[in-house]
């Protein structure tokens, strides 16, 4: 490249110092994981709830931020309580039913057409269904509770756990109250001569964050609900648990495909216990997968995320793995924005491209002037 800068001694020293500072920063983050984790979780929760705060301000004509934040927290709490009342009793009942099915499958002679007995023998050798059954029985839950109670009898771990959750809640409240000031403060921290570059890269980070934290979380929840409804309709056990688990896997697009194996195992155990045809229940289960996937690709994703394209699913999975290995749970939280930042920097200053990861320049409905 004729316009590339020569690697002078001064430039090499600057590169070495930069690499050293980045390495030191990563080491410091990893060392302070226990301290930074509550703050990172609170920042993520506050970021996810910010559109709801803006929505409340717009709908209820609230001019001050404190009432809007209080209303948002109350709404979120009510949603979790309602979901708990709806799903927890169903999950407990399904778990008890599934425990009985596992015990039945461990001792019953299975006779399934086109499925040899050697497959059942291999599954029983691979998975201890009797132990798995006892793990989810009420008696075992009580034993676990008693052991945990005696372990925490000193009160120290319990107190520290309560303090940890209390700190997270305080972080969430304070960050939500001063969200606009914090954003303006971050913008003022950037030196004026670097603001154009930093804000341009920050736009890419913001776009990716919107897609894969707010947008994809809503897609994942919708998909989980659809799978749960579909499994309930066909009568599959653990319908809600399996459906929401598939929705959680959908945080990385198409990762729900790995749920085929547990879904097939559930169909197998259910067919042996109930006497229904395995291939019928398995075909209905696969039909639910196909229908939900069509609804997801044709309606949910275009409606929620528009025509924008973010990071490739393979890149998302790779970034989560790398940053998670480097920084633990904090790495999982900051993996996507950091990966987007690095890719944007590489595209702009190595490849010389001036493109965003998303070509959709429309602002979201609740966008505020303080956003980068």
Tab-separated table of C-alpha atoms in Angstrom:
chain	number	residue	atom	x	y	z
A	1	UNK	CA	0.000	0.000	0.000
A	2	UNK	CA	1.693	3.275	-1.113
A	3	UNK	CA	-0.108	5.439	1.451
A	4	UNK	CA	0.652	3.203	4.437
A	5	UNK	CA	2.663	4.735	7.245
A	6	UNK	CA	6.196	3.419	7.741
A	7	UNK	CA	6.868	1.442	10.903
A	8	UNK	CA	9.149	3.899	12.646
A	9	UNK	CA	10.600	3.291	16.098
A	10	UNK	CA	8.057	5.671	17.619
A	11	UNK	CA	5.141	3.910	15.947
A	12	UNK	CA	6.367	0.461	17.016
A	13	UNK	CA	6.661	1.648	20.611
A	14	UNK	CA	3.132	3.049	20.465
A	15	UNK	CA	1.810	-0.281	19.138
A	16	UNK	CA	3.605	-2.213	21.897
A	17	UNK	CA	2.239	0.140	24.563
A	18	UNK	CA	-1.279	-0.201	23.121
A	19	UNK	CA	-1.074	-4.002	23.145
A	20	UNK	CA	0.254	-3.915	26.700
A	21	UNK	CA	-2.574	-1.636	27.851
A	22	UNK	CA	-5.198	-3.852	26.190
A	23	UNK	CA	-3.713	-6.968	27.785
A	24	UNK	CA	-3.558	-5.246	31.167
A	25	UNK	CA	-7.161	-4.152	30.817
A	26	UNK	CA	-8.314	-7.700	30.005
A	27	UNK	CA	-6.343	-9.094	32.951
A	28	UNK	CA	-7.777	-6.449	35.272
A	29	UNK	CA	-11.344	-7.172	34.123
A	30	UNK	CA	-10.804	-10.892	34.673
A	31	UNK	CA	-9.293	-10.238	38.113
A	32	UNK	CA	-12.196	-7.995	39.165
A	33	UNK	CA	-14.899	-10.270	37.753
A	34	UNK	CA	-16.697	-10.737	41.072
A	35	UNK	CA	-16.906	-6.960	41.541
A	36	UNK	CA	-17.738	-5.998	37.953
A	37	UNK	CA	-20.276	-8.757	37.316
A	38	UNK	CA	-23.175	-7.133	39.259
A	39	UNK	CA	-22.479	-3.821	37.517
A	40	UNK	CA	-22.383	-5.422	34.046
A	41	UNK	CA	-25.629	-7.304	34.683
A	42	UNK	CA	-27.260	-4.105	35.909
A	43	UNK	CA	-26.059	-2.204	32.826
A	44	UNK	CA	-27.480	-4.900	30.555
A	45	UNK	CA	-30.840	-4.910	32.363
A	46	UNK	CA	-31.018	-1.099	32.315
A	47	UNK	CA	-30.171	-1.103	28.601
A	48	UNK	CA	-32.896	-3.650	27.842
A	49	UNK	CA	-35.484	-1.706	29.872
A	50	UNK	CA	-34.626	1.699	28.413
A	51	UNK	CA	-37.102	1.414	25.473
A	52	UNK	CA	-39.876	0.675	27.976
A	53	UNK	CA	-38.915	3.780	29.948
A	54	UNK	CA	-39.103	5.890	26.778
A	55	UNK	CA	-42.413	4.236	25.876
A	56	UNK	CA	-43.902	5.104	29.272
A	57	UNK	CA	-42.708	8.696	28.931
A	58	UNK	CA	-44.386	8.972	25.544
A	59	UNK	CA	-47.667	7.207	26.363
A	60	UNK	CA	-48.307	8.686	29.813
A	61	UNK	CA	-46.834	12.122	29.002
A	62	UNK	CA	-44.274	11.806	31.800
A	63	UNK	CA	-41.674	14.562	31.689
A	64	UNK	CA	-39.539	13.548	34.668
A	65	UNK	CA	-37.481	10.403	34.534
A	66	UNK	CA	-38.044	9.106	38.073
A	67	UNK	CA	-41.794	8.341	37.651
A	68	UNK	CA	-41.108	6.648	34.300
A	69	UNK	CA	-38.361	4.470	35.826
A	70	UNK	CA	-40.556	3.568	38.812
A	71	UNK	CA	-43.440	2.662	36.502
A	72	UNK	CA	-41.107	0.537	34.335
A	73	UNK	CA	-39.790	-1.377	37.348
A	74	UNK	CA	-43.331	-1.998	38.617
A	75	UNK	CA	-44.431	-3.216	35.183
A	76	UNK	CA	-41.419	-5.543	34.939
A	77	UNK	CA	-42.086	-6.954	38.405
A	78	UNK	CA	-45.740	-7.549	37.566
A	79	UNK	CA	-44.787	-9.341	34.352
A	80	UNK	CA	-42.399	-11.675	36.211
A	81	UNK	CA	-44.990	-12.392	38.911
A	82	UNK	CA	-47.682	-13.184	36.342
A	83	UNK	CA	-45.313	-15.420	34.381
A	84	UNK	CA	-44.361	-17.169	37.605
A	85	UNK	CA	-47.992	-17.878	38.491
A	86	UNK	CA	-48.621	-19.182	34.980
A	87	UNK	CA	-45.540	-21.310	34.375
A	88	UNK	CA	-44.210	-22.501	37.759
A	89	UNK	CA	-47.187	-24.775	38.666
A	90	UNK	CA	-47.148	-26.214	35.133
A	91	UNK	CA	-43.407	-26.850	35.275
A	92	UNK	CA	-43.692	-28.605	38.662
A	93	UNK	CA	-46.537	-30.823	37.458
A	94	UNK	CA	-44.733	-31.679	34.234
A	95	UNK	CA	-41.537	-32.461	36.138
A	96	UNK	CA	-43.360	-34.949	38.362
A	97	UNK	CA	-44.946	-36.548	35.299
A	98	UNK	CA	-41.593	-36.724	33.547
A	99	UNK	CA	-39.950	-38.337	36.587
A	100	UNK	CA	-42.502	-41.157	36.473
A	101	UNK	CA	-41.935	-41.562	32.728
A	102	UNK	CA	-38.161	-41.836	33.157
A	103	UNK	CA	-38.610	-44.504	35.815
A	104	UNK	CA	-41.037	-46.382	33.569
A	105	UNK	CA	-38.691	-46.229	30.592
A	106	UNK	CA	-35.754	-47.509	32.682
A	107	UNK	CA	-37.610	-50.755	33.453
A	108	UNK	CA	-40.068	-51.242	30.570
A	109	UNK	CA	-39.476	-53.327	27.490
A	110	UNK	CA	-39.761	-50.960	24.549
A	111	UNK	CA	-41.098	-52.231	21.256
A	112	UNK	CA	-40.977	-49.449	18.685
A	113	UNK	CA	-41.289	-50.155	14.981
A	114	UNK	CA	-38.129	-49.502	12.909
A	115	UNK	CA	-36.177	-48.774	16.108
A	116	UNK	CA	-34.029	-51.708	17.257
A	117	UNK	CA	-33.769	-52.768	20.882
A	118	UNK	CA	-30.038	-52.022	20.811
A	119	UNK	CA	-30.870	-48.307	20.677
A	120	UNK	CA	-32.826	-48.545	23.933
A	121	UNK	CA	-30.035	-50.553	25.557
A	122	UNK	CA	-27.492	-47.934	24.518
A	123	UNK	CA	-29.646	-45.094	25.891
A	124	UNK	CA	-30.107	-46.886	29.224
A	125	UNK	CA	-26.357	-47.418	29.469
A	126	UNK	CA	-25.627	-43.825	28.507
A	127	UNK	CA	-28.256	-42.198	30.752
A	128	UNK	CA	-29.199	-43.345	34.256
A	129	UNK	CA	-32.954	-42.768	33.978
A	130	UNK	CA	-33.600	-43.928	37.562
A	131	UNK	CA	-31.156	-41.373	38.919
A	132	UNK	CA	-32.554	-38.735	36.592
A	133	UNK	CA	-36.037	-39.540	37.878
A	134	UNK	CA	-35.049	-39.154	41.525
A	135	UNK	CA	-33.354	-35.840	40.789
A	136	UNK	CA	-36.665	-34.184	39.934
A	137	UNK	CA	-38.903	-35.787	42.559
A	138	UNK	CA	-40.312	-33.791	45.448
A	139	UNK	CA	-38.448	-35.849	48.026
A	140	UNK	CA	-35.109	-35.122	46.409
A	141	UNK	CA	-35.942	-31.425	46.169
A	142	UNK	CA	-36.651	-31.383	49.886
A	143	UNK	CA	-33.333	-33.127	50.571
A	144	UNK	CA	-31.479	-30.585	48.479
A	145	UNK	CA	-33.251	-27.790	50.343
A	146	UNK	CA	-32.330	-29.311	53.726
A	147	UNK	CA	-28.702	-29.747	52.704
A	148	UNK	CA	-28.555	-26.192	51.413
A	149	UNK	CA	-30.164	-24.897	54.612
A	150	UNK	CA	-27.645	-26.689	56.808
A	151	UNK	CA	-24.790	-25.527	54.582
A	152	UNK	CA	-25.922	-21.932	54.944
A	153	UNK	CA	-26.594	-22.250	58.672
A	154	UNK	CA	-23.701	-19.949	59.421
A	155	UNK	CA	-25.588	-17.245	57.535
A	156	UNK	CA	-22.505	-15.799	55.860
A	157	UNK	CA	-23.153	-17.132	52.356
A	158	UNK	CA	-26.837	-16.271	52.596
A	159	UNK	CA	-26.085	-12.718	53.701
A	160	UNK	CA	-23.493	-12.244	50.954
A	161	UNK	CA	-25.936	-13.585	48.367
A	162	UNK	CA	-28.655	-11.206	49.524
A	163	UNK	CA	-26.183	-8.307	49.505
A	164	UNK	CA	-25.068	-9.251	45.976
A	165	UNK	CA	-28.629	-9.211	44.616
A	166	UNK	CA	-29.379	-6.013	46.534
A	167	UNK	CA	-26.342	-4.338	44.947
A	168	UNK	CA	-27.516	-5.428	41.478
A	169	UNK	CA	-30.968	-3.928	42.142
A	170	UNK	CA	-29.422	-0.674	43.358
A	171	UNK	CA	-27.182	-0.547	40.292
A	172	UNK	CA	-30.189	-1.047	38.020
A	173	UNK	CA	-32.185	1.732	39.700
A	174	UNK	CA	-29.325	4.246	39.724
A	175	UNK	CA	-28.280	3.494	36.138
A	176	UNK	CA	-31.873	3.787	34.890
A	177	UNK	CA	-32.400	7.070	36.747
A	178	UNK	CA	-29.242	8.638	35.309
A	179	UNK	CA	-29.181	6.797	31.973
A	180	UNK	CA	-29.286	9.991	29.902
A	181	UNK	CA	-26.630	11.711	32.024
A	182	UNK	CA	-24.369	8.662	31.815
A	183	UNK	CA	-24.664	8.596	28.022
A	184	UNK	CA	-23.894	12.294	27.764
A	185	UNK	CA	-20.985	11.820	30.154
A	186	UNK	CA	-19.546	9.035	28.023
A	187	UNK	CA	-19.773	11.268	24.949
A	188	UNK	CA	-17.978	14.129	26.729
A	189	UNK	CA	-15.163	11.797	27.802
A	190	UNK	CA	-14.110	11.375	24.163
A	191	UNK	CA	-11.582	14.024	23.032
A	192	UNK	CA	-13.125	16.360	20.418
A	193	UNK	CA	-10.722	15.378	17.612
A	194	UNK	CA	-11.652	11.691	17.998
A	195	UNK	CA	-15.393	12.132	18.425
A	196	UNK	CA	-16.319	11.688	14.772
A	197	UNK	CA	-14.414	8.400	14.553
A	198	UNK	CA	-15.529	7.094	17.941
A	199	UNK	CA	-19.183	8.033	17.420
A	200	UNK	CA	-19.161	6.452	13.958
A	201	UNK	CA	-17.852	3.172	15.379
A	202	UNK	CA	-20.208	3.579	18.324
A	203	UNK	CA	-23.129	3.652	15.902
A	204	UNK	CA	-22.136	0.182	14.673
A	205	UNK	CA	-21.917	-1.066	18.249
A	206	UNK	CA	-25.317	0.425	19.059
A	207	UNK	CA	-26.889	-1.138	15.965
A	208	UNK	CA	-25.509	-4.559	16.813
A	209	UNK	CA	-26.573	-4.197	20.466
A	210	UNK	CA	-30.120	-3.304	19.394
A	211	UNK	CA	-30.279	-6.302	17.087
A	212	UNK	CA	-28.786	-8.956	19.316
A	213	UNK	CA	-29.814	-7.845	22.779
A	214	UNK	CA	-33.174	-6.142	22.391
A	215	UNK	CA	-34.359	-7.516	19.071
A	216	UNK	CA	-33.079	-11.060	19.386
A	217	UNK	CA	-34.239	-11.387	23.010
A	218	UNK	CA	-37.776	-10.484	21.917
A	219	UNK	CA	-37.535	-12.940	19.021
A	220	UNK	CA	-36.256	-15.655	21.366
A	221	UNK	CA	-39.078	-15.106	23.851
A	222	UNK	CA	-41.701	-15.180	21.087
A	223	UNK	CA	-40.231	-18.371	19.648
A	224	UNK	CA	-40.134	-19.972	23.120
A	225	UNK	CA	-43.813	-19.185	23.664
A	226	UNK	CA	-44.737	-20.603	20.237
A	227	UNK	CA	-42.793	-23.812	20.859
A	228	UNK	CA	-44.410	-24.192	24.297
A	229	UNK	CA	-47.901	-23.764	22.804
A	230	UNK	CA	-47.115	-26.219	20.009
A	231	UNK	CA	-45.778	-28.868	22.396
A	232	UNK	CA	-48.791	-28.437	24.677
A	233	UNK	CA	-51.135	-28.960	21.707
A	234	UNK	CA	-49.478	-32.256	20.720
A	235	UNK	CA	-49.341	-33.367	24.377
A	236	UNK	CA	-45.543	-33.598	24.708
A	237	UNK	CA	-44.340	-33.725	28.338
A	238	UNK	CA	-42.228	-30.864	29.683
A	239	UNK	CA	-43.761	-28.712	26.957
A	240	UNK	CA	-43.177	-25.380	28.687
A	241	UNK	CA	-39.672	-26.232	29.873
A	242	UNK	CA	-38.560	-27.528	26.475
A	243	UNK	CA	-40.254	-24.675	24.622
A	244	UNK	CA	-38.636	-21.927	26.697
A	245	UNK	CA	-35.293	-23.744	26.545
A	246	UNK	CA	-35.490	-23.680	22.748
A	247	UNK	CA	-36.373	-19.987	22.942
A	248	UNK	CA	-33.272	-19.366	25.082
A	249	UNK	CA	-31.119	-21.199	22.534
A	250	UNK	CA	-32.562	-18.875	19.887
A	251	UNK	CA	-30.566	-15.979	21.373
A	252	UNK	CA	-27.990	-17.245	18.876
A	253	UNK	CA	-30.017	-17.615	15.641
A	254	UNK	CA	-30.687	-21.212	14.564
A	255	UNK	CA	-28.928	-22.643	17.620
A	256	UNK	CA	-32.307	-24.184	18.507
A	257	UNK	CA	-31.477	-26.952	16.036
A	258	UNK	CA	-29.393	-28.686	18.729
A	259	UNK	CA	-32.614	-29.205	20.697
A	260	UNK	CA	-33.657	-31.949	18.249
A	261	UNK	CA	-31.874	-34.539	20.399
A	262	UNK	CA	-33.608	-33.816	23.754
A	263	UNK	CA	-36.944	-33.410	21.960
A	264	UNK	CA	-36.501	-36.811	20.288
A	265	UNK	CA	-35.571	-38.390	23.627
A	266	UNK	CA	-38.707	-36.961	25.225
A	267	UNK	CA	-40.811	-38.363	22.387
A	268	UNK	CA	-39.183	-41.772	22.873
A	269	UNK	CA	-39.781	-41.862	26.628
A	270	UNK	CA	-43.333	-40.571	26.239
A	271	UNK	CA	-44.194	-43.189	23.591
A	272	UNK	CA	-42.985	-46.028	25.826
A	273	UNK	CA	-44.900	-44.739	28.850
A	274	UNK	CA	-48.155	-43.856	27.093
A	275	UNK	CA	-48.163	-46.620	24.494
A	276	UNK	CA	-48.644	-44.212	21.583
A	277	UNK	CA	-46.742	-44.594	18.337
A	278	UNK	CA	-43.259	-43.059	18.562
A	279	UNK	CA	-43.135	-41.986	14.945
A	280	UNK	CA	-46.498	-40.243	15.248
A	281	UNK	CA	-45.517	-38.124	18.249
A	282	UNK	CA	-42.052	-37.512	16.773
A	283	UNK	CA	-43.597	-36.421	13.459
A	284	UNK	CA	-45.924	-34.033	15.300
A	285	UNK	CA	-42.934	-32.657	17.213
A	286	UNK	CA	-41.011	-32.065	13.987
A	287	UNK	CA	-44.117	-30.422	12.519
A	288	UNK	CA	-44.068	-27.970	15.441
A	289	UNK	CA	-40.422	-27.192	14.628
A	290	UNK	CA	-41.274	-26.565	10.969
A	291	UNK	CA	-44.329	-24.405	11.673
A	292	UNK	CA	-42.558	-22.284	14.292
A	293	UNK	CA	-39.511	-21.870	12.047
A	294	UNK	CA	-41.728	-20.660	9.188
A	295	UNK	CA	-43.539	-18.223	11.511
A	296	UNK	CA	-40.208	-17.026	12.859
A	297	UNK	CA	-38.592	-16.431	9.465
A	298	UNK	CA	-41.688	-15.095	7.691
A	299	UNK	CA	-43.299	-12.915	10.373
A	300	UNK	CA	-41.478	-12.559	13.721
A	301	UNK	CA	-37.948	-11.710	12.554
A	302	UNK	CA	-39.007	-9.292	9.771
A	303	UNK	CA	-41.507	-7.592	12.096
A	304	UNK	CA	-39.122	-7.151	15.040
A	305	UNK	CA	-35.753	-6.746	13.323
A	306	UNK	CA	-36.841	-5.435	9.937
A	307	UNK	CA	-34.597	-6.069	6.960
A	308	UNK	CA	-31.421	-5.300	8.868
A	309	UNK	CA	-28.666	-7.852	8.973
A	310	UNK	CA	-26.331	-8.005	11.944
A	311	UNK	CA	-23.470	-10.314	12.758
A	312	UNK	CA	-23.421	-13.758	11.225
A	313	UNK	CA	-24.694	-16.434	13.652
A	314	UNK	CA	-21.359	-18.281	13.392
A	315	UNK	CA	-19.489	-15.083	14.340
A	316	UNK	CA	-21.861	-14.563	17.288
A	317	UNK	CA	-21.262	-18.087	18.577
A	318	UNK	CA	-17.497	-17.754	18.098
A	319	UNK	CA	-17.377	-14.385	19.878
A	320	UNK	CA	-19.407	-15.715	22.801
A	321	UNK	CA	-17.043	-18.682	23.120
A	322	UNK	CA	-13.844	-16.622	22.936
A	323	UNK	CA	-14.879	-13.777	25.232
A	324	UNK	CA	-16.557	-16.193	27.620
A	325	UNK	CA	-13.325	-18.192	27.880
A	326	UNK	CA	-11.277	-15.023	28.419
A	327	UNK	CA	-13.495	-13.112	30.847
A	328	UNK	CA	-16.082	-15.606	32.099
A	329	UNK	CA	-19.666	-14.443	32.446
A	330	UNK	CA	-18.678	-10.800	31.935
A	331	UNK	CA	-17.213	-11.837	28.601
A	332	UNK	CA	-20.566	-13.294	27.564
A	333	UNK	CA	-22.248	-9.964	28.336
A	334	UNK	CA	-19.780	-7.747	26.491
A	335	UNK	CA	-18.892	-10.223	23.705
A	336	UNK	CA	-21.168	-8.791	21.005
A	337	UNK	CA	-20.372	-5.077	21.433
A	338	UNK	CA	-16.627	-5.803	21.645
A	339	UNK	CA	-16.725	-8.045	18.575
A	340	UNK	CA	-18.695	-5.433	16.654
A	341	UNK	CA	-16.206	-2.763	17.728
A	342	UNK	CA	-13.221	-4.816	16.555
A	343	UNK	CA	-14.846	-5.713	13.217
A	344	UNK	CA	-15.878	-2.106	12.630
A	345	UNK	CA	-12.359	-0.897	13.433
A	346	UNK	CA	-10.888	-3.525	11.082
A	347	UNK	CA	-13.253	-2.570	8.241
A	348	UNK	CA	-12.576	1.152	8.597
A	349	UNK	CA	-8.842	1.302	9.226
A	350	UNK	CA	-7.454	-1.902	7.721
A	351	UNK	CA	-9.741	-2.516	4.746
A	352	UNK	CA	-10.558	1.173	4.289
A	353	UNK	CA	-14.314	0.562	4.147
A	354	UNK	CA	-16.786	3.043	5.612
A	355	UNK	CA	-19.833	0.794	5.979
A	356	UNK	CA	-22.051	-0.106	8.898
A	357	UNK	CA	-23.038	-3.650	9.794
A	358	UNK	CA	-26.620	-2.565	9.414
A	359	UNK	CA	-27.858	-0.624	6.420
A	360	UNK	CA	-30.988	0.460	8.224
A	361	UNK	CA	-30.451	4.081	9.227
A	362	UNK	CA	-33.911	4.564	10.663
A	363	UNK	CA	-33.949	5.419	14.350
A	364	UNK	CA	-36.009	3.292	16.689
A	365	UNK	CA	-39.291	4.789	17.923
A	366	UNK	CA	-37.942	5.419	21.410
A	367	UNK	CA	-34.585	6.768	20.305
A	368	UNK	CA	-33.324	9.754	22.266
A	369	UNK	CA	-30.861	12.524	21.396
A	370	UNK	CA	-28.353	11.195	23.913
A	371	UNK	CA	-27.764	7.945	21.981
A	372	UNK	CA	-24.536	7.706	20.037
